[in-house]
Short mmCIF file of C-alpha atoms in Angstrom, two decimals:
data_model
loop_
_atom_site.label_atom_id
_atom_site.label_comp_id
_atom_site.label_asym_id
_atom_site.label_seq_id
_atom_site.Cartn_x
_atom_site.Cartn_y
_atom_site.Cartn_z
CA LEU S 1 59.48 139.85 26.66
CA ASP S 2 55.97 139.10 27.98
CA ILE S 3 54.76 135.56 28.57
CA ASP S 4 50.99 135.53 29.15
CA ILE S 5 49.75 132.19 30.46
CA ASP S 6 46.51 130.84 29.00
CA ARG S 7 44.89 129.47 32.15
CA ARG S 8 42.29 127.40 30.30
CA ALA S 9 44.83 125.79 27.97
CA ALA S 10 47.07 125.01 30.95
CA ALA S 11 44.18 123.53 32.92
CA ARG S 12 43.24 121.24 30.01
CA VAL S 13 46.61 119.46 30.31
CA GLY S 14 46.60 119.50 34.11
CA LEU S 15 48.99 122.43 34.62
CA THR S 16 48.65 125.26 37.08
CA VAL S 17 49.94 128.78 36.57
CA ALA S 18 52.70 128.05 39.10
CA ASP S 19 53.83 125.03 37.04
CA VAL S 20 54.22 127.15 33.91
CA GLN S 21 55.93 129.95 35.82
CA ASP S 22 58.39 127.47 37.31
CA ALA S 23 59.30 126.27 33.83
CA VAL S 24 59.74 129.84 32.61
CA ARG S 25 61.83 130.75 35.64
CA THR S 26 64.12 127.73 35.50
CA ALA S 27 64.47 127.16 31.75
CA ILE S 28 64.55 130.78 30.54
CA GLY S 29 65.38 133.03 33.48
CA GLY S 30 67.60 130.57 35.28
CA MET S 31 67.54 129.36 38.87
CA ASN S 32 70.28 129.13 41.49
CA VAL S 33 70.46 125.49 42.50
CA THR S 34 73.47 125.50 44.78
CA THR S 35 76.56 127.45 45.80
CA THR S 36 80.15 126.44 45.25
CA ILE S 37 82.72 127.39 47.88
CA GLU S 38 86.31 128.08 46.87
CA GLY S 39 88.25 129.16 49.91
CA LEU S 40 86.58 132.31 51.23
CA GLU S 41 84.75 132.89 47.93
CA ARG S 42 81.23 131.70 47.22
CA TYR S 43 79.74 131.44 43.72
CA PRO S 44 76.08 130.62 42.95
CA LEU S 45 75.46 127.96 40.30
CA ASN S 46 72.66 128.94 37.92
CA VAL S 47 70.94 126.39 35.66
CA ARG S 48 68.90 127.21 32.54
CA TYR S 49 68.53 126.19 28.91
CA ALA S 50 71.39 126.72 26.48
CA ARG S 51 71.27 130.02 24.60
CA GLU S 52 70.27 128.49 21.26
CA LEU S 53 67.15 127.05 22.93
CA ARG S 54 65.93 130.43 24.26
CA ASP S 55 67.34 133.19 22.01
CA ASP S 56 64.22 133.77 19.86
CA ILE S 57 60.45 133.45 20.17
CA PRO S 58 60.07 130.22 18.09
CA ALA S 59 62.66 128.56 20.33
CA LEU S 60 60.92 129.82 23.47
CA ARG S 61 57.62 128.37 22.26
CA GLN S 62 59.29 124.93 22.18
CA VAL S 63 60.41 125.07 25.82
CA LEU S 64 58.90 121.99 27.45
CA VAL S 65 56.74 122.16 30.56
CA ALA S 66 56.37 118.98 32.59
CA ALA S 67 52.68 118.12 33.01
CA PRO S 68 51.20 115.49 35.34
CA GLY S 69 51.68 111.95 34.10
CA GLY S 70 55.11 112.66 32.60
CA VAL S 71 53.78 114.51 29.54
CA GLN S 72 55.98 117.31 28.14
CA VAL S 73 53.92 120.24 26.80
CA PRO S 74 55.51 123.01 24.67
CA LEU S 75 55.27 126.41 26.30
CA GLY S 76 53.65 127.84 23.16
CA GLN S 77 50.56 125.67 23.77
CA VAL S 78 49.83 127.11 27.21
CA ALA S 79 51.12 130.68 26.88
CA SER S 80 51.49 133.48 24.36
CA ILE S 81 54.97 135.01 23.97
CA THR S 82 55.29 138.56 22.66
CA ILE S 83 57.84 141.36 22.69
CA ARG S 84 56.46 144.74 23.73
CA PRO S 85 58.37 148.03 23.86
CA GLY S 86 58.95 149.38 27.32
CA ALA S 87 61.50 150.54 29.85
CA PRO S 88 64.33 148.01 30.29
CA MET S 89 64.20 148.53 34.05
CA ILE S 90 62.42 150.71 36.60
CA ARG S 91 64.56 153.49 38.03
CA SER S 92 63.69 156.06 40.65
CA GLU S 93 65.26 159.29 41.81
CA ASN S 94 63.95 161.74 44.40
CA ALA S 95 61.07 159.33 45.06
CA GLN S 96 59.93 159.57 41.41
CA ARG S 97 60.13 157.02 38.60
CA THR S 98 62.60 158.03 35.91
CA ALA S 99 63.48 157.01 32.37
CA TRP S 100 66.96 157.70 30.99
CA VAL S 101 67.95 158.52 27.42
CA PHE S 102 71.70 158.15 26.82
CA ILE S 103 73.25 160.42 24.18
CA GLU S 104 76.68 160.16 22.58
CA ILE S 105 77.87 163.49 21.16
CA GLU S 106 80.48 163.79 18.42
CA GLY S 107 81.76 166.74 16.48
CA ARG S 108 80.45 169.55 18.67
CA ASP S 109 80.67 170.97 22.16
CA LEU S 110 78.49 169.63 24.95
CA GLY S 111 77.08 172.96 26.11
CA GLY S 112 75.95 174.03 22.64
CA TYR S 113 74.30 170.68 22.00
CA VAL S 114 72.35 170.76 25.29
CA GLU S 115 71.18 174.33 24.72
CA GLU S 116 69.89 173.43 21.24
CA ALA S 117 68.33 170.20 22.55
CA ARG S 118 66.55 172.12 25.32
CA ARG S 119 65.13 174.57 22.83
CA LEU S 120 63.93 171.87 20.42
CA VAL S 121 62.43 169.75 23.18
CA ALA S 122 60.59 172.75 24.60
CA GLU S 123 59.17 173.51 21.14
CA GLN S 124 58.35 170.01 19.91
CA VAL S 125 57.85 167.72 22.93
CA PRO S 126 54.83 168.58 25.09
CA LEU S 127 55.26 167.09 28.57
CA PRO S 128 52.13 165.71 30.25
CA PRO S 129 51.24 166.99 33.73
CA GLY S 130 53.50 165.49 36.37
CA TYR S 131 56.40 164.92 33.97
CA SER S 132 59.70 166.80 34.02
CA LEU S 133 62.86 166.75 31.94
CA ARG S 134 66.44 167.27 33.11
CA PHE S 135 69.83 166.98 31.44
CA ALA S 136 72.31 165.15 33.65
CA GLY S 137 75.65 163.38 33.30
CA GLN S 138 78.65 165.31 32.04
CA TYR S 139 76.58 168.41 31.34
CA GLU S 140 75.29 168.53 34.92
CA PHE S 141 78.87 168.13 36.14
CA TRP S 142 79.89 170.97 33.82
CA GLU S 143 77.13 173.26 35.14
CA THR S 144 78.00 172.64 38.79
CA THR S 145 81.78 172.79 38.39
CA LEU S 146 82.20 175.76 36.04
CA PRO S 147 81.12 178.42 38.59
CA ARG S 148 83.61 176.99 41.09
CA LEU S 149 86.31 177.02 38.44
CA VAL S 150 85.58 180.67 37.62
CA ALA S 151 85.72 181.59 41.31
CA ALA S 152 88.97 179.67 41.79
CA GLY S 153 90.45 181.37 38.72
CA ALA S 154 89.48 184.82 40.04
CA VAL S 155 91.04 184.07 43.42
CA ALA S 156 94.20 182.74 41.78
CA LEU S 157 94.48 185.81 39.52
CA THR S 158 94.03 188.15 42.50
CA LEU S 159 96.75 186.34 44.46
CA ILE S 160 99.09 186.48 41.45
CA ILE S 161 98.57 190.26 41.15
CA LEU S 162 99.22 190.77 44.86
CA LEU S 163 102.34 188.61 44.76
CA LEU S 164 103.63 190.48 41.71
CA TYR S 165 103.08 193.80 43.43
CA ALA S 166 104.70 192.54 46.64
CA SER S 167 107.83 191.53 44.72
CA SER S 168 108.09 194.58 42.44
CA ARG S 169 106.36 197.37 44.45
CA SER S 170 105.22 198.85 41.15
CA TRP S 171 101.75 198.68 39.63
CA PHE S 172 103.25 199.60 36.27
CA ARG S 173 105.44 196.50 36.26
CA VAL S 174 102.48 194.41 37.36
CA GLY S 175 100.48 195.77 34.42
CA VAL S 176 103.31 195.00 31.99
CA VAL S 177 103.47 191.41 33.20
CA LEU S 178 99.69 191.00 33.01
CA LEU S 179 99.65 192.24 29.42
CA ALA S 180 100.99 188.81 28.45
CA VAL S 181 97.85 187.08 29.79
CA PRO S 182 95.48 188.02 26.90
CA PHE S 183 98.05 186.98 24.31
CA SER S 184 98.59 183.66 26.11
CA LEU S 185 94.83 183.12 26.12
CA ILE S 186 94.61 183.83 22.38
CA GLY S 187 97.41 181.35 21.75
CA ALA S 188 95.63 178.75 23.87
CA LEU S 189 92.41 179.21 21.87
CA TRP S 190 94.31 178.85 18.60
CA PHE S 191 95.92 175.68 19.96
CA VAL S 192 92.52 174.21 20.92
CA TRP S 193 91.14 175.09 17.46
CA ALA S 194 94.17 173.56 15.70
CA LEU S 195 93.77 170.28 17.61
CA GLY S 196 90.01 170.18 16.90
CA TYR S 197 89.01 169.99 20.56
CA ASN S 198 85.44 170.72 21.64
CA LEU S 199 84.89 172.89 24.69
CA SER S 200 84.81 170.80 27.85
CA LEU S 201 85.79 171.13 31.48
CA ALA S 202 89.21 169.59 30.87
CA VAL S 203 89.87 171.99 27.97
CA VAL S 204 88.87 174.98 30.10
CA ILE S 205 91.21 173.89 32.88
#
């Protein structure tokens, strides 16, 4: 929401830019006027117009600005109010400004979606010089955790084999016991398919 002050229109009624900005700040944005103390807790008291007086552009244009001499001037007479698309807030990461696009995925696995999205973005979205694109969130957690999980699984499987051999002293018996592992894995995959789960870190674990 952009409020552009018309300096000439404001000057004609004796208002300065600061006067109009004060009205915008107090009536629309709100201003802390005092602090209430309740025991060890402190709460700021914020004063501004009621929501029905500031929830659309026609209402904002009727916000009154106090001019010299006690005259009340509608904000729409001394400023233009428009809505322009833009970033809701400025974020930075690694000393660079960033913009975030949040995606909710349903009905498919996260890894497959990101791989397809990467391919389509590379084909259809040319990035200007100085811009970069990165997938973060759960997918980034998946990428960083999965190699550790694979390594931990390999270590655990090796220890299980050594413990089995230490207890039985027979590689044949160890092999017979390990033959159950592929069948257990197949059963686990059938179970995941029957429940309709998508592949995720929790499912893999």
